[in-house]
Amino acid sequence: MASMCISMSADLGWRNTCFLIATIGFCISVIEVVSIREPQRPSRKSKLPALNAEGGHIPAAAKKNFVQAIWAIFSNELVVLVFAASSLRYMGGYVIAGYLPALFASVFPNFDDQYSYINAYVVAGGGFISSWLGGMLADKWRAVEPRARMYLPVCGCFGSLPFMAICCLASDFYVSIFLGLFVEYLIAECWFGPVVATMQSALEADCRALAIACFTLIATFFGSLASYILGYIYDAMLARGYPDTIIRWLVLWSVVTSYVFAGALFLYCATLTRLDTLVTQEKKPLLRGKGLFIDSSE
């Protein structure tokens, strides 16, 4: 939708395009409300002390409060490093999302409509296939290699770099967007599911939701910061007389830097991953009437 709005705005105008996107977002939210539910949680009564084998009482574990949950999250070395690596990865992703339209507009000015529609399918198709294959490969690989969930993001970060170079530097529009951008998405976007699974497996169940919130807040902040910094640099270079096509080099080196450091940090995270990091296992269906589990790989 973000990509197609470039062409939609020419017919509808930016204001109506934004209203349309907001309406679609609201409808998606309604669908989520009626179709997705939280897994059933134990009631207070079920948390009463249970009898042990000798007839004694085992006190139920107390649920963490906010401060305790924050401490549990940020005192976990693996989780903190996953936050850092993911933030670096987000920085490259935000640069791609924010500045590829400017790159294609400056390098291929006669392909605005083609970029608008093709990019939508490239992002949706490449991202979906990569995420799906990433989760599947991580589960199968982890059966023989306990660090697979961290190795896969490493492969995605480093393996996608040649295709990012093709995307930024190719002189042919279709080579750039199909051989470059589509394959880059196909390789790079496999990281998210395995990383979230690793993070949740390293934490107690009563602080996982807060960990996801912290993950999203931190990674989004640094991704937005990268976009701001690149925009500032780009404007400064244009003011000094550089051609607008300099954006291709700014995007390329920003993504390379982001992915290299993220990949290196994911690789270090792999050394902290053990087979026994999973604390608990969710077995409740996430979707009404569907057998989709939160984590069925353990």
mmCIF file of C-alpha atoms in Angstrom:
data_model
loop_
_atom_site.group_PDB
_atom_site.id
_atom_site.type_symbol
_atom_site.label_atom_id
_atom_site.label_comp_id
_atom_site.label_asym_id
_atom_site.label_seq_id
_atom_site.Cartn_x
_atom_site.Cartn_y
_atom_site.Cartn_z
ATOM 1 C CA MET A 1 0.000 0.000 0.000
ATOM 2 C CA ALA A 2 2.837 2.409 0.829
ATOM 3 C CA SER A 3 4.334 1.744 -2.578
ATOM 4 C CA MET A 4 1.109 1.856 -4.594
ATOM 5 C CA CYS A 5 0.082 5.158 -3.005
ATOM 6 C CA ILE A 6 2.684 6.870 -5.206
ATOM 7 C CA SER A 7 0.460 6.201 -8.218
ATOM 8 C CA MET A 8 -2.817 6.370 -6.306
ATOM 9 C CA SER A 9 -2.064 9.911 -5.185
ATOM 10 C CA ALA A 10 -1.882 11.065 -8.797
ATOM 11 C CA ASP A 11 -5.577 10.192 -9.237
ATOM 12 C CA LEU A 12 -6.970 10.607 -5.724
ATOM 13 C CA GLY A 13 -4.659 13.233 -4.251
ATOM 14 C CA TRP A 14 -2.532 12.740 -1.149
ATOM 15 C CA ARG A 15 -5.344 13.613 1.278
ATOM 16 C CA ASN A 16 -7.837 11.085 -0.115
ATOM 17 C CA THR A 17 -5.102 8.475 -0.461
ATOM 18 C CA CYS A 18 -4.256 8.855 3.230
ATOM 19 C CA PHE A 19 -7.948 8.603 4.166
ATOM 20 C CA LEU A 20 -8.263 5.435 2.090
ATOM 21 C CA ILE A 21 -5.217 3.846 3.730
ATOM 22 C CA ALA A 22 -6.529 4.775 7.189
ATOM 23 C CA THR A 23 -9.881 3.142 6.374
ATOM 24 C CA ILE A 24 -8.176 -0.037 5.195
ATOM 25 C CA GLY A 25 -6.078 -0.091 8.363
ATOM 26 C CA PHE A 26 -9.202 0.271 10.508
ATOM 27 C CA CYS A 27 -10.890 -2.616 8.690
ATOM 28 C CA ILE A 28 -7.834 -4.823 9.223
ATOM 29 C CA SER A 29 -7.917 -3.963 12.928
ATOM 30 C CA VAL A 30 -11.568 -5.023 13.138
ATOM 31 C CA ILE A 31 -10.742 -8.322 11.425
ATOM 32 C CA GLU A 32 -7.968 -8.934 13.944
ATOM 33 C CA VAL A 33 -10.264 -8.182 16.880
ATOM 34 C CA VAL A 34 -12.862 -10.734 15.772
ATOM 35 C CA SER A 35 -10.467 -13.435 14.548
ATOM 36 C CA ILE A 36 -7.526 -13.464 16.976
ATOM 37 C CA ARG A 37 -7.688 -14.322 20.644
ATOM 38 C CA GLU A 38 -5.260 -14.613 23.510
ATOM 39 C CA PRO A 39 -4.451 -18.148 24.661
ATOM 40 C CA GLN A 40 -6.332 -19.246 27.778
ATOM 41 C CA ARG A 41 -4.434 -18.280 30.899
ATOM 42 C CA PRO A 42 -4.591 -20.126 34.238
ATOM 43 C CA SER A 43 -7.068 -18.572 36.671
ATOM 44 C CA ARG A 44 -6.054 -17.353 40.099
ATOM 45 C CA LYS A 45 -7.550 -20.456 41.687
ATOM 46 C CA SER A 46 -5.470 -22.750 39.505
ATOM 47 C CA LYS A 47 -2.338 -21.022 40.766
ATOM 48 C CA LEU A 48 -2.889 -22.122 44.357
ATOM 49 C CA PRO A 49 -0.063 -24.168 45.888
ATOM 50 C CA ALA A 50 0.060 -27.721 44.559
ATOM 51 C CA LEU A 51 0.828 -30.854 46.570
ATOM 52 C CA ASN A 52 4.231 -32.354 45.961
ATOM 53 C CA ALA A 53 5.074 -36.054 46.006
ATOM 54 C CA GLU A 54 5.731 -36.042 49.769
ATOM 55 C CA GLY A 55 2.469 -34.398 50.689
ATOM 56 C CA GLY A 56 3.935 -30.940 51.210
ATOM 57 C CA HIS A 57 2.890 -27.758 49.481
ATOM 58 C CA ILE A 58 4.800 -26.148 46.638
ATOM 59 C CA PRO A 59 4.194 -22.394 46.531
ATOM 60 C CA ALA A 60 3.050 -21.080 43.178
ATOM 61 C CA ALA A 61 5.494 -18.785 41.406
ATOM 62 C CA ALA A 62 4.563 -15.132 41.834
ATOM 63 C CA LYS A 63 3.883 -13.169 38.677
ATOM 64 C CA LYS A 64 6.411 -10.420 38.006
ATOM 65 C CA ASN A 65 5.359 -6.814 38.313
ATOM 66 C CA PHE A 66 6.416 -4.232 35.732
ATOM 67 C CA VAL A 67 9.756 -3.385 37.347
ATOM 68 C CA GLN A 68 10.644 -7.035 37.868
ATOM 69 C CA ALA A 69 9.740 -7.863 34.267
ATOM 70 C CA ILE A 70 11.882 -4.997 32.967
ATOM 71 C CA TRP A 71 14.774 -6.210 35.115
ATOM 72 C CA ALA A 72 14.343 -9.779 33.863
ATOM 73 C CA ILE A 73 14.400 -8.578 30.261
ATOM 74 C CA PHE A 74 17.372 -6.226 30.432
ATOM 75 C CA SER A 75 19.456 -8.423 32.727
ATOM 76 C CA ASN A 76 19.340 -11.187 30.117
ATOM 77 C CA GLU A 77 22.472 -10.817 27.980
ATOM 78 C CA LEU A 78 21.066 -12.710 25.008
ATOM 79 C CA VAL A 79 17.878 -10.644 24.913
ATOM 80 C CA VAL A 80 19.751 -7.333 25.154
ATOM 81 C CA LEU A 81 22.088 -8.339 22.326
ATOM 82 C CA VAL A 82 19.116 -9.449 20.232
ATOM 83 C CA PHE A 83 17.603 -5.992 20.810
ATOM 84 C CA ALA A 84 20.850 -4.372 19.652
ATOM 85 C CA ALA A 85 21.279 -6.591 16.581
ATOM 86 C CA SER A 86 17.640 -6.149 15.584
ATOM 87 C CA SER A 87 17.922 -2.369 15.957
ATOM 88 C CA LEU A 88 20.888 -2.376 13.593
ATOM 89 C CA ARG A 89 18.922 -4.524 11.171
ATOM 90 C CA TYR A 90 15.925 -2.181 11.408
ATOM 91 C CA MET A 91 18.158 0.752 10.517
ATOM 92 C CA GLY A 92 18.942 -0.808 7.154
ATOM 93 C CA GLY A 93 15.329 -1.800 6.622
ATOM 94 C CA TYR A 94 14.057 1.714 7.306
ATOM 95 C CA VAL A 95 16.618 3.184 4.920
ATOM 96 C CA ILE A 96 15.381 0.834 2.192
ATOM 97 C CA ALA A 97 11.723 1.599 2.876
ATOM 98 C CA GLY A 98 12.247 5.347 3.203
ATOM 99 C CA TYR A 99 14.703 6.141 0.432
ATOM 100 C CA LEU A 100 14.255 3.583 -2.346
ATOM 101 C CA PRO A 101 11.389 5.664 -3.801
ATOM 102 C CA ALA A 102 13.774 8.636 -3.992
ATOM 103 C CA LEU A 103 16.480 6.406 -5.466
ATOM 104 C CA PHE A 104 14.258 5.024 -8.223
ATOM 105 C CA ALA A 105 12.745 8.457 -8.898
ATOM 106 C CA SER A 106 16.185 9.993 -9.419
ATOM 107 C CA VAL A 107 17.878 7.104 -11.252
ATOM 108 C CA PHE A 108 14.847 5.924 -13.272
ATOM 109 C CA PRO A 109 12.619 9.026 -13.580
ATOM 110 C CA ASN A 110 10.485 7.526 -16.368
ATOM 111 C CA PHE A 111 9.439 4.473 -14.346
ATOM 112 C CA ASP A 112 7.439 6.030 -11.504
ATOM 113 C CA ASP A 113 4.234 4.086 -12.183
ATOM 114 C CA GLN A 114 6.071 0.829 -12.839
ATOM 115 C CA TYR A 115 8.007 1.212 -9.596
ATOM 116 C CA SER A 116 4.880 2.009 -7.616
ATOM 117 C CA TYR A 117 3.066 -1.191 -8.568
ATOM 118 C CA ILE A 118 5.967 -3.604 -9.055
ATOM 119 C CA ASN A 119 7.549 -2.604 -5.751
ATOM 120 C CA ALA A 120 4.307 -3.405 -3.923
ATOM 121 C CA TYR A 121 4.422 -6.992 -5.192
ATOM 122 C CA VAL A 122 8.171 -7.253 -4.651
ATOM 123 C CA VAL A 123 7.891 -6.189 -1.019
ATOM 124 C CA ALA A 124 4.782 -8.245 -0.269
ATOM 125 C CA GLY A 125 5.818 -11.346 -2.208
ATOM 126 C CA GLY A 126 9.504 -11.347 -1.378
ATOM 127 C CA GLY A 127 8.916 -10.477 2.263
ATOM 128 C CA PHE A 128 6.190 -13.089 2.756
ATOM 129 C CA ILE A 129 8.101 -15.903 1.063
ATOM 130 C CA SER A 130 11.276 -15.046 2.957
ATOM 131 C CA SER A 131 9.504 -14.897 6.328
ATOM 132 C CA TRP A 132 7.681 -18.171 5.719
ATOM 133 C CA LEU A 133 10.777 -19.996 4.495
ATOM 134 C CA GLY A 134 12.819 -18.478 7.317
ATOM 135 C CA GLY A 135 10.536 -19.896 9.984
ATOM 136 C CA MET A 136 10.365 -23.284 8.295
ATOM 137 C CA LEU A 137 14.125 -23.521 7.765
ATOM 138 C CA ALA A 138 14.858 -22.391 11.313
ATOM 139 C CA ASP A 139 12.645 -25.134 12.748
ATOM 140 C CA LYS A 140 14.137 -27.862 10.559
ATOM 141 C CA TRP A 141 17.727 -26.684 10.973
ATOM 142 C CA ARG A 142 17.325 -26.336 14.722
ATOM 143 C CA ALA A 143 16.595 -30.059 14.963
ATOM 144 C CA VAL A 144 20.298 -30.652 14.265
ATOM 145 C CA GLU A 145 21.820 -27.269 15.174
ATOM 146 C CA PRO A 146 20.649 -25.461 18.347
ATOM 147 C CA ARG A 147 22.022 -22.126 17.112
ATOM 148 C CA ALA A 148 20.072 -22.202 13.853
ATOM 149 C CA ARG A 149 17.725 -19.416 14.910
ATOM 150 C CA MET A 150 20.662 -17.014 15.059
ATOM 151 C CA TYR A 151 22.595 -18.425 12.124
ATOM 152 C CA LEU A 152 19.684 -17.809 9.759
ATOM 153 C CA PRO A 153 19.590 -14.013 10.353
ATOM 154 C CA VAL A 154 23.366 -13.988 9.832
ATOM 155 C CA CYS A 155 22.910 -15.689 6.461
ATOM 156 C CA GLY A 156 20.149 -13.224 5.593
ATOM 157 C CA CYS A 157 22.234 -10.162 6.455
ATOM 158 C CA PHE A 158 25.364 -11.173 4.560
ATOM 159 C CA GLY A 159 23.712 -13.109 1.728
ATOM 160 C CA SER A 160 21.503 -10.200 0.683
ATOM 161 C CA LEU A 161 24.297 -7.634 0.295
ATOM 162 C CA PRO A 162 25.315 -8.486 -3.316
ATOM 163 C CA PHE A 163 21.707 -8.125 -4.419
ATOM 164 C CA MET A 164 21.350 -4.822 -2.593
ATOM 165 C CA ALA A 165 24.357 -3.633 -4.602
ATOM 166 C CA ILE A 166 22.627 -4.734 -7.808
ATOM 167 C CA CYS A 167 19.476 -2.882 -6.761
ATOM 168 C CA CYS A 168 21.334 0.366 -6.102
ATOM 169 C CA LEU A 169 23.868 0.303 -8.940
ATOM 170 C CA ALA A 170 22.176 -1.450 -11.888
ATOM 171 C CA SER A 171 21.544 0.733 -14.917
ATOM 172 C CA ASP A 172 18.442 -1.202 -15.991
ATOM 173 C CA PHE A 173 15.221 -0.663 -14.047
ATOM 174 C CA TYR A 174 13.979 -4.239 -14.278
ATOM 175 C CA VAL A 175 17.341 -5.717 -13.331
ATOM 176 C CA SER A 176 17.444 -3.376 -10.351
ATOM 177 C CA ILE A 177 13.981 -4.156 -9.028
ATOM 178 C CA PHE A 178 13.707 -7.864 -9.851
ATOM 179 C CA LEU A 179 17.223 -9.304 -9.689
ATOM 180 C CA GLY A 180 18.292 -6.759 -7.096
ATOM 181 C CA LEU A 181 15.452 -5.748 -4.795
ATOM 182 C CA PHE A 182 13.243 -8.839 -5.036
ATOM 183 C CA VAL A 183 16.079 -11.285 -4.380
ATOM 184 C CA GLU A 184 17.362 -9.023 -1.596
ATOM 185 C CA TYR A 185 13.978 -9.229 0.127
ATOM 186 C CA LEU A 186 13.825 -12.961 -0.528
ATOM 187 C CA ILE A 187 17.088 -13.522 1.335
ATOM 188 C CA ALA A 188 17.099 -10.755 3.942
ATOM 189 C CA GLU A 189 13.618 -10.957 5.478
ATOM 190 C CA CYS A 190 14.064 -14.461 6.902
ATOM 191 C CA TRP A 191 15.433 -13.012 10.146
ATOM 192 C CA PHE A 192 12.401 -11.761 12.026
ATOM 193 C CA GLY A 193 10.617 -14.958 13.095
ATOM 194 C CA PRO A 194 13.717 -16.812 14.342
ATOM 195 C CA VAL A 195 14.877 -13.730 16.253
ATOM 196 C CA VAL A 196 11.545 -13.238 18.031
ATOM 197 C CA ALA A 197 11.395 -16.967 18.829
ATOM 198 C CA THR A 198 14.898 -16.819 20.315
ATOM 199 C CA MET A 199 14.008 -13.813 22.431
ATOM 200 C CA GLN A 200 10.822 -15.360 23.760
ATOM 201 C CA SER A 201 12.497 -18.701 24.431
ATOM 202 C CA ALA A 202 15.050 -16.968 26.638
ATOM 203 C CA LEU A 203 12.418 -15.343 28.879
ATOM 204 C CA GLU A 204 9.760 -16.380 31.360
ATOM 205 C CA ALA A 205 6.198 -16.346 30.036
ATOM 206 C CA ASP A 206 5.147 -13.438 32.273
ATOM 207 C CA CYS A 207 7.548 -10.962 30.669
ATOM 208 C CA ARG A 208 7.452 -11.990 27.004
ATOM 209 C CA ALA A 209 4.733 -9.543 25.973
ATOM 210 C CA LEU A 210 6.628 -6.650 27.566
ATOM 211 C CA ALA A 211 9.794 -7.855 25.839
ATOM 212 C CA ILE A 212 8.054 -7.654 22.453
ATOM 213 C CA ALA A 213 6.916 -4.115 23.280
ATOM 214 C CA CYS A 214 10.476 -3.126 24.245
ATOM 215 C CA PHE A 215 11.820 -4.801 21.123
ATOM 216 C CA THR A 216 9.407 -2.893 18.900
ATOM 217 C CA LEU A 217 10.011 0.444 20.636
ATOM 218 C CA ILE A 218 13.809 0.218 20.568
ATOM 219 C CA ALA A 219 14.144 -1.162 17.042
ATOM 220 C CA THR A 220 11.633 1.316 15.607
ATOM 221 C CA PHE A 221 13.385 4.222 17.314
ATOM 222 C CA PHE A 222 16.764 3.358 15.821
ATOM 223 C CA GLY A 223 15.246 2.621 12.427
ATOM 224 C CA SER A 224 13.605 6.053 12.415
ATOM 225 C CA LEU A 225 16.840 7.641 13.629
ATOM 226 C CA ALA A 226 18.720 6.113 10.693
ATOM 227 C CA SER A 227 16.159 7.529 8.259
ATOM 228 C CA TYR A 228 16.495 10.983 9.813
ATOM 229 C CA ILE A 229 20.303 10.931 9.711
ATOM 230 C CA LEU A 230 20.388 9.784 6.094
ATOM 231 C CA GLY A 231 17.885 12.482 5.119
ATOM 232 C CA TYR A 232 20.007 15.123 6.818
ATOM 233 C CA ILE A 233 23.145 13.928 5.009
ATOM 234 C CA TYR A 234 21.335 13.738 1.666
ATOM 235 C CA ASP A 235 19.970 17.276 1.978
ATOM 236 C CA ALA A 236 23.409 18.580 2.939
ATOM 237 C CA MET A 237 25.015 16.911 -0.076
ATOM 238 C CA LEU A 238 22.365 18.277 -2.434
ATOM 239 C CA ALA A 239 22.982 21.756 -1.009
ATOM 240 C CA ARG A 240 26.673 21.353 -1.847
ATOM 241 C CA GLY A 241 25.913 20.595 -5.470
ATOM 242 C CA TYR A 242 25.938 16.808 -5.554
ATOM 243 C CA PRO A 243 23.531 15.242 -8.095
ATOM 244 C CA ASP A 244 20.358 13.683 -6.725
ATOM 245 C CA THR A 245 21.575 10.280 -7.934
ATOM 246 C CA ILE A 246 24.055 10.303 -5.036
ATOM 247 C CA ILE A 247 21.202 8.741 -3.066
ATOM 248 C CA ARG A 248 22.056 5.351 -4.590
ATOM 249 C CA TRP A 249 25.450 5.374 -2.849
ATOM 250 C CA LEU A 250 24.030 6.684 0.409
ATOM 251 C CA VAL A 251 21.409 3.938 0.479
ATOM 252 C CA LEU A 252 23.908 1.240 -0.473
ATOM 253 C CA TRP A 253 26.502 2.103 2.154
ATOM 254 C CA SER A 254 23.874 2.659 4.835
ATOM 255 C CA VAL A 255 22.393 -0.785 4.224
ATOM 256 C CA VAL A 256 25.807 -2.457 3.971
ATOM 257 C CA THR A 257 26.905 -0.912 7.271
ATOM 258 C CA SER A 258 23.643 -1.844 8.976
ATOM 259 C CA TYR A 259 23.588 -5.433 7.727
ATOM 260 C CA VAL A 260 27.270 -6.135 8.398
ATOM 261 C CA PHE A 261 27.123 -4.984 12.011
ATOM 262 C CA ALA A 262 23.742 -6.657 12.570
ATOM 263 C CA GLY A 263 25.004 -9.909 11.070
ATOM 264 C CA ALA A 264 28.133 -9.838 13.219
ATOM 265 C CA LEU A 265 26.069 -9.257 16.356
ATOM 266 C CA PHE A 266 23.607 -12.018 15.454
ATOM 267 C CA LEU A 267 26.601 -14.312 15.015
ATOM 268 C CA TYR A 268 27.805 -13.435 18.498
ATOM 269 C CA CYS A 269 24.290 -14.048 19.840
ATOM 270 C CA ALA A 270 24.534 -17.556 18.410
ATOM 271 C CA THR A 271 27.356 -18.316 20.838
ATOM 272 C CA LEU A 272 24.977 -17.552 23.734
ATOM 273 C CA THR A 273 22.169 -19.775 22.449
ATOM 274 C CA ARG A 274 21.677 -23.151 24.099
ATOM 275 C CA LEU A 275 19.248 -26.013 23.613
ATOM 276 C CA ASP A 276 17.781 -25.477 27.062
ATOM 277 C CA THR A 277 16.946 -21.777 26.711
ATOM 278 C CA LEU A 278 13.232 -22.455 26.307
ATOM 279 C CA VAL A 279 11.476 -21.808 29.604
ATOM 280 C CA THR A 280 7.890 -22.738 28.775
ATOM 281 C CA GLN A 281 5.911 -23.790 25.745
ATOM 282 C CA GLU A 282 2.646 -22.356 24.459
ATOM 283 C CA LYS A 283 0.132 -24.895 23.163
ATOM 284 C CA LYS A 284 -3.004 -22.774 22.870
ATOM 285 C CA PRO A 285 -4.373 -21.957 19.384
ATOM 286 C CA LEU A 286 -3.837 -18.336 18.383
ATOM 287 C CA LEU A 287 -6.615 -18.167 15.782
ATOM 288 C CA ARG A 288 -10.200 -19.162 16.471
ATOM 289 C CA GLY A 289 -10.892 -22.529 14.912
ATOM 290 C CA LYS A 290 -7.346 -22.883 13.615
ATOM 291 C CA GLY A 291 -4.472 -25.021 14.805
ATOM 292 C CA LEU A 292 -1.870 -22.269 14.637
ATOM 293 C CA PHE A 293 0.431 -22.318 17.653
ATOM 294 C CA ILE A 294 2.631 -19.551 18.970
ATOM 295 C CA ASP A 295 5.670 -21.816 19.086
ATOM 296 C CA SER A 296 5.439 -25.423 18.006
ATOM 297 C CA SER A 297 9.116 -25.934 17.306
ATOM 298 C CA GLU A 298 10.188 -26.876 20.811
#
